[in-house]
Coordinates of C-alpha atoms in Angstrom, one line a residue:
M96 CA -13.4 31.9 -5.9
A97 CA -10.2 30.5 -4.4
E98 CA -7.3 29.8 -6.8
F99 CA -4.6 27.3 -6.2
T100 CA -1.3 27.3 -8.0
L101 CA 1.2 24.4 -7.9
P102 CA 4.9 25.3 -7.2
K103 CA 6.6 26.1 -10.4
N104 CA 9.0 23.1 -10.3
S105 CA 6.2 20.6 -9.5
K106 CA 4.3 20.9 -12.8
I107 CA 4.6 17.8 -14.9
K108 CA 5.9 18.5 -18.4
P109 CA 6.0 16.5 -21.6
G110 CA 9.1 14.3 -21.9
K111 CA 10.7 12.2 -24.6
T112 CA 8.9 9.9 -26.9
I113 CA 10.4 6.7 -28.2
S114 CA 8.7 4.8 -31.0
A115 CA 8.6 1.0 -31.5
A116 CA 11.0 -0.6 -33.9
N117 CA 10.0 -1.0 -37.5
G118 CA 8.0 -4.1 -38.1
A119 CA 6.3 -4.2 -34.7
T120 CA 2.8 -5.7 -35.2
R121 CA 1.2 -5.2 -31.7
K122 CA 2.1 -1.7 -30.6
K123 CA 1.3 -0.2 -27.2
K124 CA 2.2 3.2 -25.6
F125 CA 3.3 3.6 -22.0
S126 CA 3.3 7.1 -20.6
I127 CA 5.5 7.0 -17.5
Y128 CA 6.1 9.6 -14.7
R129 CA 9.8 10.5 -14.5
W130 CA 11.5 12.6 -11.9
E131 CA 15.2 12.9 -10.9
P132 CA 15.6 14.9 -7.7
D133 CA 19.2 15.8 -8.3
S134 CA 18.5 17.3 -11.7
G135 CA 16.6 20.3 -10.4
K136 CA 14.2 19.9 -13.3
N137 CA 10.4 19.4 -13.3
P138 CA 8.9 16.0 -13.4
R139 CA 8.0 14.8 -16.9
L140 CA 6.0 12.1 -18.7
D141 CA 8.1 9.9 -21.0
T142 CA 6.3 7.9 -23.6
Y143 CA 7.5 4.5 -24.8
E144 CA 5.9 2.7 -27.7
V145 CA 6.7 -1.0 -27.5
N146 CA 5.9 -4.3 -29.3
L147 CA 3.7 -6.4 -27.0
D148 CA 5.2 -9.6 -28.6
N149 CA 8.4 -9.0 -26.8
F150 CA 7.3 -9.6 -23.2
G151 CA 4.6 -11.1 -20.9
P152 CA 1.0 -10.0 -20.4
M153 CA 1.4 -7.8 -17.3
V154 CA 2.2 -4.1 -16.9
L155 CA 5.3 -5.0 -14.9
D156 CA 6.6 -7.2 -17.8
A157 CA 6.4 -4.2 -20.1
M158 CA 8.2 -2.0 -17.5
I159 CA 11.0 -4.5 -17.1
Y160 CA 11.4 -4.7 -20.9
I161 CA 11.5 -0.9 -21.1
K162 CA 14.2 -0.7 -18.4
N163 CA 16.3 -3.6 -19.8
E164 CA 16.0 -2.8 -23.5
I165 CA 15.1 0.9 -24.0
D166 CA 15.9 3.1 -21.0
S167 CA 18.0 1.8 -18.1
T168 CA 17.4 5.0 -16.1
L169 CA 13.7 4.1 -15.4
T170 CA 13.4 3.4 -11.7
F171 CA 10.8 1.4 -9.9
R172 CA 10.5 -1.2 -7.2
R173 CA 9.7 -4.9 -7.9
S174 CA 10.5 -8.2 -6.4
C175 CA 8.2 -11.3 -6.5
R176 CA 6.2 -10.7 -9.7
E177 CA 3.4 -12.8 -8.1
G178 CA 1.4 -10.2 -6.2
V179 CA 2.6 -11.2 -2.8
C180 CA 5.4 -8.7 -1.9
G181 CA 3.6 -5.4 -2.6
S182 CA 6.8 -3.8 -4.0
C183 CA 5.5 -2.8 -7.4
A184 CA 2.5 -0.8 -6.2
M185 CA 1.9 2.2 -8.4
N186 CA -1.0 4.2 -9.9
I187 CA -1.9 2.6 -13.3
D188 CA -4.6 4.1 -15.4
G189 CA -5.7 6.2 -12.5
I190 CA -6.0 3.3 -10.0
N191 CA -3.6 2.2 -7.3
T192 CA -2.6 -1.4 -8.0
L193 CA 0.2 -3.9 -8.4
A194 CA 2.0 -3.7 -11.8
C195 CA 2.8 -7.5 -11.6
I196 CA -0.9 -8.6 -11.6
K197 CA -2.3 -5.8 -13.8
P198 CA -3.0 -7.2 -17.3
I199 CA -2.1 -4.9 -20.2
E200 CA -5.1 -6.0 -22.2
E201 CA -7.5 -4.5 -19.5
I202 CA -6.3 -1.0 -20.4
K203 CA -7.5 0.7 -23.6
G204 CA -5.2 3.2 -25.3
T205 CA -2.0 4.6 -23.8
I206 CA -1.2 3.2 -20.3
K207 CA -0.4 6.0 -17.9
I208 CA 1.8 5.1 -15.0
F209 CA 2.4 7.3 -11.9
P210 CA 3.8 6.7 -8.4
L211 CA 1.5 6.1 -5.5
P212 CA -0.3 9.5 -4.9
H213 CA 0.3 12.0 -2.2
M214 CA 3.7 10.6 -1.0
N215 CA 7.1 12.1 -1.3
I216 CA 8.9 10.6 -4.3
I217 CA 12.5 9.4 -4.1
K218 CA 12.8 9.0 -7.8
D219 CA 10.5 8.2 -10.8
L220 CA 8.0 5.6 -9.5
V221 CA 9.6 5.0 -6.1
P222 CA 7.7 6.6 -3.2
D223 CA 9.1 7.2 0.3
L224 CA 7.1 4.8 2.5
S225 CA 9.1 5.5 5.7
K226 CA 6.2 7.2 7.4
A227 CA 3.8 4.5 6.5
F228 CA 6.0 1.8 7.9
K229 CA 6.6 3.7 11.1
Q230 CA 2.8 4.0 11.5
L231 CA 2.5 0.2 10.9
A232 CA 5.2 -0.4 13.5
S233 CA 3.2 1.7 16.0
I234 CA 0.3 -0.8 16.1
K235 CA 2.8 -3.6 17.1
P236 CA 1.9 -6.0 14.3
W237 CA 3.1 -9.1 16.1
L238 CA 1.6 -11.7 18.5
Q239 CA 1.6 -10.5 22.1
N240 CA 1.1 -13.6 24.3
N241 CA 2.8 -13.6 27.7
S242 CA 1.2 -16.8 28.9
H243 CA 3.3 -19.0 26.5
Q244 CA 6.6 -17.3 26.4
Y245 CA 9.3 -19.4 24.8
K246 CA 12.2 -20.2 27.1
P247 CA 15.1 -22.1 25.6
S248 CA 16.0 -23.8 28.9
S249 CA 12.4 -25.0 29.4
K250 CA 11.5 -28.6 28.6
N251 CA 7.8 -27.9 28.8
I252 CA 7.2 -25.7 25.8
Q253 CA 3.4 -25.2 25.3
E254 CA 1.9 -24.8 21.9
T255 CA -0.4 -21.9 21.4
K256 CA -3.5 -23.6 19.9
Q257 CA -6.2 -22.1 17.8
L258 CA -9.4 -23.6 16.7
P259 CA -10.4 -23.7 13.0
K260 CA -13.3 -21.3 13.7
E261 CA -10.9 -18.9 15.4
R262 CA -8.5 -19.1 12.5
E263 CA -11.2 -18.3 10.0
K264 CA -11.6 -14.9 11.6
L265 CA -8.2 -13.9 10.2
D266 CA -9.2 -14.5 6.6
G267 CA -9.4 -11.3 4.6
K268 CA -6.9 -9.7 6.9
W269 CA -3.6 -11.6 6.9
E270 CA -3.5 -11.5 3.1
C271 CA -2.5 -7.8 3.0
V272 CA 0.9 -7.4 1.3
L273 CA 1.6 -3.9 2.6
C274 CA 1.7 -2.3 -0.8
F275 CA -0.1 0.8 0.8
G276 CA -2.3 1.2 -2.3
C277 CA -5.2 1.6 0.1
T278 CA -3.5 4.2 2.3
T279 CA -2.4 6.4 -0.6
A280 CA -5.9 6.2 -2.1
C281 CA -7.5 7.6 1.1
P282 CA -8.3 11.4 1.1
S283 CA -8.3 11.3 4.9
Y284 CA -4.7 10.1 4.9
W285 CA -3.8 12.8 2.3
W286 CA -5.2 15.5 4.7
N287 CA -4.1 14.0 8.0
G288 CA -1.2 11.6 7.2
D289 CA 0.9 12.9 10.1
K290 CA -1.7 11.7 12.6
Y291 CA -4.1 9.3 11.0
L292 CA -2.7 5.8 10.8
G293 CA -4.3 5.0 7.4
P294 CA -6.2 1.9 6.2
A295 CA -3.2 -0.5 5.8
A296 CA -2.0 0.0 9.4
L297 CA -5.5 -0.3 10.8
L298 CA -6.3 -3.4 8.8
A299 CA -3.1 -4.9 10.3
S300 CA -4.3 -3.9 13.7
Y301 CA -7.7 -5.5 13.2
R302 CA -5.9 -8.7 12.1
W303 CA -4.3 -8.9 15.6
L304 CA -7.5 -7.8 17.4
Q305 CA -9.2 -10.8 15.8
D306 CA -6.4 -13.3 16.7
S307 CA -7.6 -15.6 19.5
R308 CA -4.0 -16.1 20.6
D309 CA -3.2 -12.5 21.2
E310 CA -3.6 -11.2 24.8
A311 CA -3.2 -7.5 24.2
K312 CA -6.7 -6.7 22.8
E313 CA -7.6 -4.1 25.5
E314 CA -4.2 -2.4 25.2
R315 CA -4.5 -2.3 21.4
L316 CA -8.0 -0.8 21.5
R317 CA -6.9 1.8 24.1
E318 CA -4.1 2.9 21.8
L319 CA -6.4 3.2 18.8
N320 CA -9.2 5.0 20.7
D321 CA -7.9 8.4 19.5
S322 CA -9.6 11.2 17.6
S323 CA -6.8 11.2 14.9
K324 CA -5.3 7.7 14.7
L325 CA -8.6 6.0 14.0
F326 CA -11.5 8.4 13.9
K327 CA -10.1 10.5 11.1
C328 CA -11.5 7.8 8.8
H329 CA -14.7 9.2 7.2
T330 CA -15.7 6.0 5.5
I331 CA -15.0 7.2 2.0
M332 CA -14.1 3.6 1.1
N333 CA -11.5 4.5 -1.5
C334 CA -9.2 2.0 0.4
S335 CA -11.4 -1.0 -0.3
L336 CA -11.9 0.0 -4.0
A337 CA -8.1 0.4 -4.4
C338 CA -6.9 -2.9 -2.8
P339 CA -5.4 -5.1 -5.4
K340 CA -6.0 -8.1 -3.2
D341 CA -9.7 -7.5 -2.9
L342 CA -9.5 -6.9 0.8
N343 CA -11.8 -4.6 2.7
P344 CA -9.9 -2.2 5.0
G345 CA -12.9 0.1 5.3
Q346 CA -14.9 -2.7 6.9
A347 CA -12.0 -3.5 9.3
I348 CA -11.9 0.1 10.4
A349 CA -15.6 0.2 11.0
E350 CA -15.3 -3.0 13.1
I351 CA -12.6 -1.5 15.2
K352 CA -14.8 1.5 15.9
K353 CA -17.6 -0.8 16.8
M354 CA -15.4 -2.7 19.2
I355 CA -14.4 0.5 20.9
A356 CA -18.0 1.7 21.1
T357 CA -19.2 -1.5 22.7
Q358 CA -16.4 -2.1 25.2
D359 CA -15.2 -0.1 28.2
V360 CA -12.0 1.3 26.6
N361 CA -10.4 4.4 28.0
E362 CA -9.3 7.0 25.4
S363 CA -5.5 7.1 24.9
D364 CA -3.5 10.1 26.0
H365 CA -2.8 11.0 22.4
K366 CA -5.3 13.4 20.9

């Protein structure tokens, strides 16, 4: 039987425990992943016991309270607090989600918080998403329409129109907030992240493939018709289960495969 051993400095060790103040009536424990790259020490799990009466109902509310009132060294991303920016994506209670829209009351016992899995970590709960954003940029996530190019000197600027039925095809796709919760939940991406684009980038690509105003459909499909970029997806569907916006990247990927199979699209030069 094969045995696998983690590098010595990667094993997570117990960290400090901070108890709630005396008189707290609604206590809750948060066990949070901590790692400081400059310290040379192993990652650890720090436990903070807090009074739920001191902040709002979401996990992010608790984390902001811990950072402001208990431990200012705790590091994480956050911005909108409304589930529309994707900044506070992390693994909470074993599931990739957004801390700002994850209710504390849904989780029984100690709440365990880790960074998005299988990504390099910058510090604590902050993953390095550079590669994921480069992969997103590679699918050219913008409208390509050469027929109605804007010219400042032109007096006849044409509107690029779209019928309501055509606009409806974008629903379930444009709502993605690029939190990469789906991508980091995908085993295929864990194994082939250097070549496979991942669910988030492919969902974005499908959004433009469905846009009636876009004129680069054939080019987009040709670029995706690749054994690694697209077809490393094995329909595990972790991506759709993980999406905090209830989108379905797995279905979008299947639809792209279908589009390639039913159209005369030459395979790209990239294998």
